[in-house]
Short mmCIF file of C-alpha atoms in Angstrom, two decimals:
data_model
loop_
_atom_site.label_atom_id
_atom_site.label_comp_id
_atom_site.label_asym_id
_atom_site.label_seq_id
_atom_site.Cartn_x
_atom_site.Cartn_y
_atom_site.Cartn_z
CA UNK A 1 -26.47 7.16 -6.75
CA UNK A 2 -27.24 6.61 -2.99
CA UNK A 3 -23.68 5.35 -2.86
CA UNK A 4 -22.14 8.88 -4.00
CA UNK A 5 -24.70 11.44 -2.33
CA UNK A 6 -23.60 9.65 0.93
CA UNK A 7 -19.89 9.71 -0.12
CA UNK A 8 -20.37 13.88 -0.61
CA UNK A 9 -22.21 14.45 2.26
CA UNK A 10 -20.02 12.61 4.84
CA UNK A 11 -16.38 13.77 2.63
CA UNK A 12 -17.81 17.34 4.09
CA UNK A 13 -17.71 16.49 7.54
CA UNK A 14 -14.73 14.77 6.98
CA UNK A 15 -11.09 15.99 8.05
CA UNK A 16 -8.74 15.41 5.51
CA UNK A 17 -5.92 13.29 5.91
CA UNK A 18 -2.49 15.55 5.52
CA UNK A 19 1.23 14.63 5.75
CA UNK A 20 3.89 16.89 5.25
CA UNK A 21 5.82 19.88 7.40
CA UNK A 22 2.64 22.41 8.70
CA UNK A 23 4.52 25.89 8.88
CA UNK A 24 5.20 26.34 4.93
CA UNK A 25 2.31 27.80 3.66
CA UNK A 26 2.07 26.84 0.19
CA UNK A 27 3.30 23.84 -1.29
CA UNK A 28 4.34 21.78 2.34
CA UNK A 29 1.09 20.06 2.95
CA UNK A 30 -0.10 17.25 0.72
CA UNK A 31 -2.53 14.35 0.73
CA UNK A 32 -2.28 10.60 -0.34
CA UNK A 33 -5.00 8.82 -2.79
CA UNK A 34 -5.02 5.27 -2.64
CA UNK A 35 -6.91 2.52 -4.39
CA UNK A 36 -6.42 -1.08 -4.47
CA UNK A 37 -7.83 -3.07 -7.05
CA UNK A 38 -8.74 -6.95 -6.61
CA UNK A 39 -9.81 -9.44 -8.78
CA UNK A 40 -10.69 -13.16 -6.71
CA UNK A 41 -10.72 -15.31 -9.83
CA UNK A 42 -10.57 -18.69 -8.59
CA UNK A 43 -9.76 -21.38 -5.37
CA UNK A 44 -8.49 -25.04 -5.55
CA UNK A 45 -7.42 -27.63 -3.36
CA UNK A 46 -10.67 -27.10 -0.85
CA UNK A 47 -11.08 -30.76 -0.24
CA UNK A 48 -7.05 -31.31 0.39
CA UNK A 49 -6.27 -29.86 4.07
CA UNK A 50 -2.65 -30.39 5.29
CA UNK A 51 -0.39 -29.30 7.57
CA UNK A 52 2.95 -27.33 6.34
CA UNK A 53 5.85 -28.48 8.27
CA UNK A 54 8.59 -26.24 7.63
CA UNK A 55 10.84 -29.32 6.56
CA UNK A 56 8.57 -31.23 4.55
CA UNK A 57 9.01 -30.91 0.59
CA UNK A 58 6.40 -30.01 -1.99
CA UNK A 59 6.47 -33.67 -3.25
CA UNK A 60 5.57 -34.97 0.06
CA UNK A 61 2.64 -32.10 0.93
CA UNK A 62 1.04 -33.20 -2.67
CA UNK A 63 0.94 -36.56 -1.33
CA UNK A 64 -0.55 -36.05 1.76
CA UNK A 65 -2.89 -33.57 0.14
CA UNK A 66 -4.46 -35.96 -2.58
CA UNK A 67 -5.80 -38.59 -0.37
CA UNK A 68 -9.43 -37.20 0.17
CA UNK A 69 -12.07 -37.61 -1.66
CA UNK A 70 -13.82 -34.60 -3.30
CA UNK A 71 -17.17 -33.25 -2.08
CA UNK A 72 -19.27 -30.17 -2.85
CA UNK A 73 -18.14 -27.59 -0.97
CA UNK A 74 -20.56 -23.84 -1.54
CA UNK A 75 -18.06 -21.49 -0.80
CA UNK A 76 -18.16 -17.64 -0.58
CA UNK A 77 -15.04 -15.21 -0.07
CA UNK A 78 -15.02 -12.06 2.14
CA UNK A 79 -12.29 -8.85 1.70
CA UNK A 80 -11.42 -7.38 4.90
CA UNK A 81 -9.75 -3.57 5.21
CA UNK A 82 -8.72 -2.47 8.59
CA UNK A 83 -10.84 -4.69 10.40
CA UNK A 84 -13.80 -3.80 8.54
CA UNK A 85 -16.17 -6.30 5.61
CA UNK A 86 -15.02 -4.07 2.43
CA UNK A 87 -16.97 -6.76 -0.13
CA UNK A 88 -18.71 -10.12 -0.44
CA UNK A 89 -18.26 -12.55 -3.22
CA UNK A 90 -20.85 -14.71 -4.12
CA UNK A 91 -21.67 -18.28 -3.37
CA UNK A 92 -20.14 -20.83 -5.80
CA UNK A 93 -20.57 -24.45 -5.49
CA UNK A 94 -17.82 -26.63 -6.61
CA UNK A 95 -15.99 -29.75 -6.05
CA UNK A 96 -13.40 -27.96 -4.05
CA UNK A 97 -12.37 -25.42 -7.27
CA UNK A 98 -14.31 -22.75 -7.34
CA UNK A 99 -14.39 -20.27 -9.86
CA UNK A 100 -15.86 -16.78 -9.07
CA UNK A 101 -14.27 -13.89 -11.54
CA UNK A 102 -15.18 -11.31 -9.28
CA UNK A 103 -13.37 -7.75 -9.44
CA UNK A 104 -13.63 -4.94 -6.53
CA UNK A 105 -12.33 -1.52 -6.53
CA UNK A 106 -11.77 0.17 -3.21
CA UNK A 107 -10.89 3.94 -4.23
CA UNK A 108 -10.50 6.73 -1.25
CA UNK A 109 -8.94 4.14 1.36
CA UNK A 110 -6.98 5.58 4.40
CA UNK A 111 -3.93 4.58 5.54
CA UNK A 112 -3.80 0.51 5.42
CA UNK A 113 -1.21 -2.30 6.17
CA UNK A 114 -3.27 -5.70 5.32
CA UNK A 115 -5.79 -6.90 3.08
CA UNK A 116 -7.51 -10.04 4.88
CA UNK A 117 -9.89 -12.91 2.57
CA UNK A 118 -11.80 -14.86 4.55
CA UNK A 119 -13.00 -18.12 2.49
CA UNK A 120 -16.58 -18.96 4.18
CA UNK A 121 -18.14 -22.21 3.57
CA UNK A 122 -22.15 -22.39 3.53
CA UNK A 123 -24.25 -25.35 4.74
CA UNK A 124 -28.20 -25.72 4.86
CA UNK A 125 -29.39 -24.99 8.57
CA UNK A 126 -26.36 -23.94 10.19
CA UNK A 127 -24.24 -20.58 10.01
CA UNK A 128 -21.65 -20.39 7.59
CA UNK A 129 -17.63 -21.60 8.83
CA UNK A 130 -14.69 -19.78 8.25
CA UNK A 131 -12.73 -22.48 5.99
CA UNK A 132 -9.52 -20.10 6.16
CA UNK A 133 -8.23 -16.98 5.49
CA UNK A 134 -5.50 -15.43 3.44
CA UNK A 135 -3.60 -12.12 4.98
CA UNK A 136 -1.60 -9.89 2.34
CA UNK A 137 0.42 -7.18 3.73
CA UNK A 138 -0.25 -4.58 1.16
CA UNK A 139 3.01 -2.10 2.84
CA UNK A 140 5.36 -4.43 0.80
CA UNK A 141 3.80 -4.17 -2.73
CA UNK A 142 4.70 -2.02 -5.55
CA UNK A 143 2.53 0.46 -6.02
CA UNK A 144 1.31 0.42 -9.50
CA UNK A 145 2.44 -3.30 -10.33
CA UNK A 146 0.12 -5.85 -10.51
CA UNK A 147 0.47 -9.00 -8.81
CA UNK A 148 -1.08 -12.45 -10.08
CA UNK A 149 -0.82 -15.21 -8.23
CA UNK A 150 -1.80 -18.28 -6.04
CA UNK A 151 -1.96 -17.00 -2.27
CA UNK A 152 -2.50 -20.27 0.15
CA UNK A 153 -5.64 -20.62 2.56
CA UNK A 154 -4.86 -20.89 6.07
CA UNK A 155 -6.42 -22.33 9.01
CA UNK A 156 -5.17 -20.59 12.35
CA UNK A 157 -6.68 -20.58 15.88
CA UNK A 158 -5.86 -21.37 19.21
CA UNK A 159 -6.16 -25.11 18.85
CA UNK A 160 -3.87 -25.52 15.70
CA UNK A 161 -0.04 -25.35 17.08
CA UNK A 162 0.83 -25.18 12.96
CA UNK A 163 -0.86 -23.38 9.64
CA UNK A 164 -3.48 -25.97 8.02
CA UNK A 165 -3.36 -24.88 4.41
CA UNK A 166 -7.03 -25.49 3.45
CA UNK A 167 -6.72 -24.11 -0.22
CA UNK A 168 -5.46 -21.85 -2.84
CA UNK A 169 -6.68 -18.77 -3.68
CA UNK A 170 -5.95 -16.81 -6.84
CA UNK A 171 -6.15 -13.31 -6.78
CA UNK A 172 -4.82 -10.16 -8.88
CA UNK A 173 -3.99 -7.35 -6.62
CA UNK A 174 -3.09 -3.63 -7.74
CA UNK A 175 -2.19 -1.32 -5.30
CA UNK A 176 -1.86 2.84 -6.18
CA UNK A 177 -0.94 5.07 -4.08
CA UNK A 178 -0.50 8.89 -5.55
CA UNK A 179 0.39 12.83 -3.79
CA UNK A 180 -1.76 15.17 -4.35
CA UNK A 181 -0.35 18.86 -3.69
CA UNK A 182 -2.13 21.43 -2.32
CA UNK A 183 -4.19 23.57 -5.20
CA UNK A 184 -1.49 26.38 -4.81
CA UNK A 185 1.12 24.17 -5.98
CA UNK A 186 -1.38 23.53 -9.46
CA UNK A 187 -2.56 27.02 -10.18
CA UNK A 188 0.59 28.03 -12.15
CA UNK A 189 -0.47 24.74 -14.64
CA UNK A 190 -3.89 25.71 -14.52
CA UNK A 191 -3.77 29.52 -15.31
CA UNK A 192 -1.75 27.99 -18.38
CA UNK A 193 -3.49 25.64 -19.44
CA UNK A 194 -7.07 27.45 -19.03
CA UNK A 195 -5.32 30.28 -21.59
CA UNK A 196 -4.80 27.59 -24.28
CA UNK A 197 -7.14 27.55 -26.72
CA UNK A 198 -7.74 24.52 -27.88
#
């Protein structure tokens, strides 16, 4: 309820965000509604770093990747929008295959071009260490379709010359995006509709 009354109260102050051609003045100017849905069901391959050469073949990255032993790892994901922490999943302690089921709804999001997961790993004593990350570039989806699938965990930084895939992430994305017209361009509807008796 907190949530909401703060939503109101700063949507208020708020200057809407409009596209469209200004000097019509009814029916030029319209807004955009978007909402991405995510559901982060589950990781694997936490315990199996490896580099990704461009030429080596799936085969051969399996191999390298199985040689480790497995180790609890408590791991924790993060959702990123435009810079800024949009959710937190919680901590889920695994032998490298976590399993979280977690579903967030981001309604009322301005314009965006990536959604970023950071995959956080939690030991006793010390602060938590970004095990990788996974970028999606949300302009290239279809808006409405859902997407299901493995996205790969990488390791980047100034000290790693190639990607270290650290782990698989999978994650359902939905991304919406819908117009909404001016009022003016609705009343005609409306006045009908509101004369129906139903």
């Amino acid at each position: 309820d907190a949530l909401v009354t703060w939503m109101t109260l700063l949507r208020s102050y708020a200057s809407p965000e409009v596209y469209g051609p200004s000097t019509r003045t009814e029916g030029g100017l319209y807004r955009i509604w978007r909402q991405v849905d995510l559901h982060i069901a589950q990781g694997r391959n936490f315990n199996r770093p490896r580099t990704i050469p461009a030429s080596a073949s799936t085969s051969e990255q399996a191999r390298e990747g199985g040689e480790q032993d497995a180790v609890d790892l408590d791991l924790y994901c993060e959702v990123y929008f435009s810079h800024t922490v949009s959710a937190r999943t919680s901590l889920k302690r695994s032998l490298g295959s976590p399993e979280w089921h977690e579903r967030f709804s981001f309604p009322d999001l301005p314009q965006f071009e990536d959604l970023l997961v950071i995959v956080w790993q939690e030991k006793r004593g010390i602060k938590p260490i970004a095990v990788g990350t996974v970028n999606i570039s949300l302009t290239n989806f279809r808006r409405g379709s859902l997407i299901d699938g493995w996205f790969p965990v990488l390791q980047t930084g100034a000290t790693i010359t190639t990607p270290l895939q650290v782990g698989q992430l999978r994650l359902r994305i939905q991304v919406q995006e819908e117009v909404v017209l001016p009022y003016a361009a609705y009343s005609r509807v409306l006045d009908v509709s509101n004369s129906c008796a139903f």
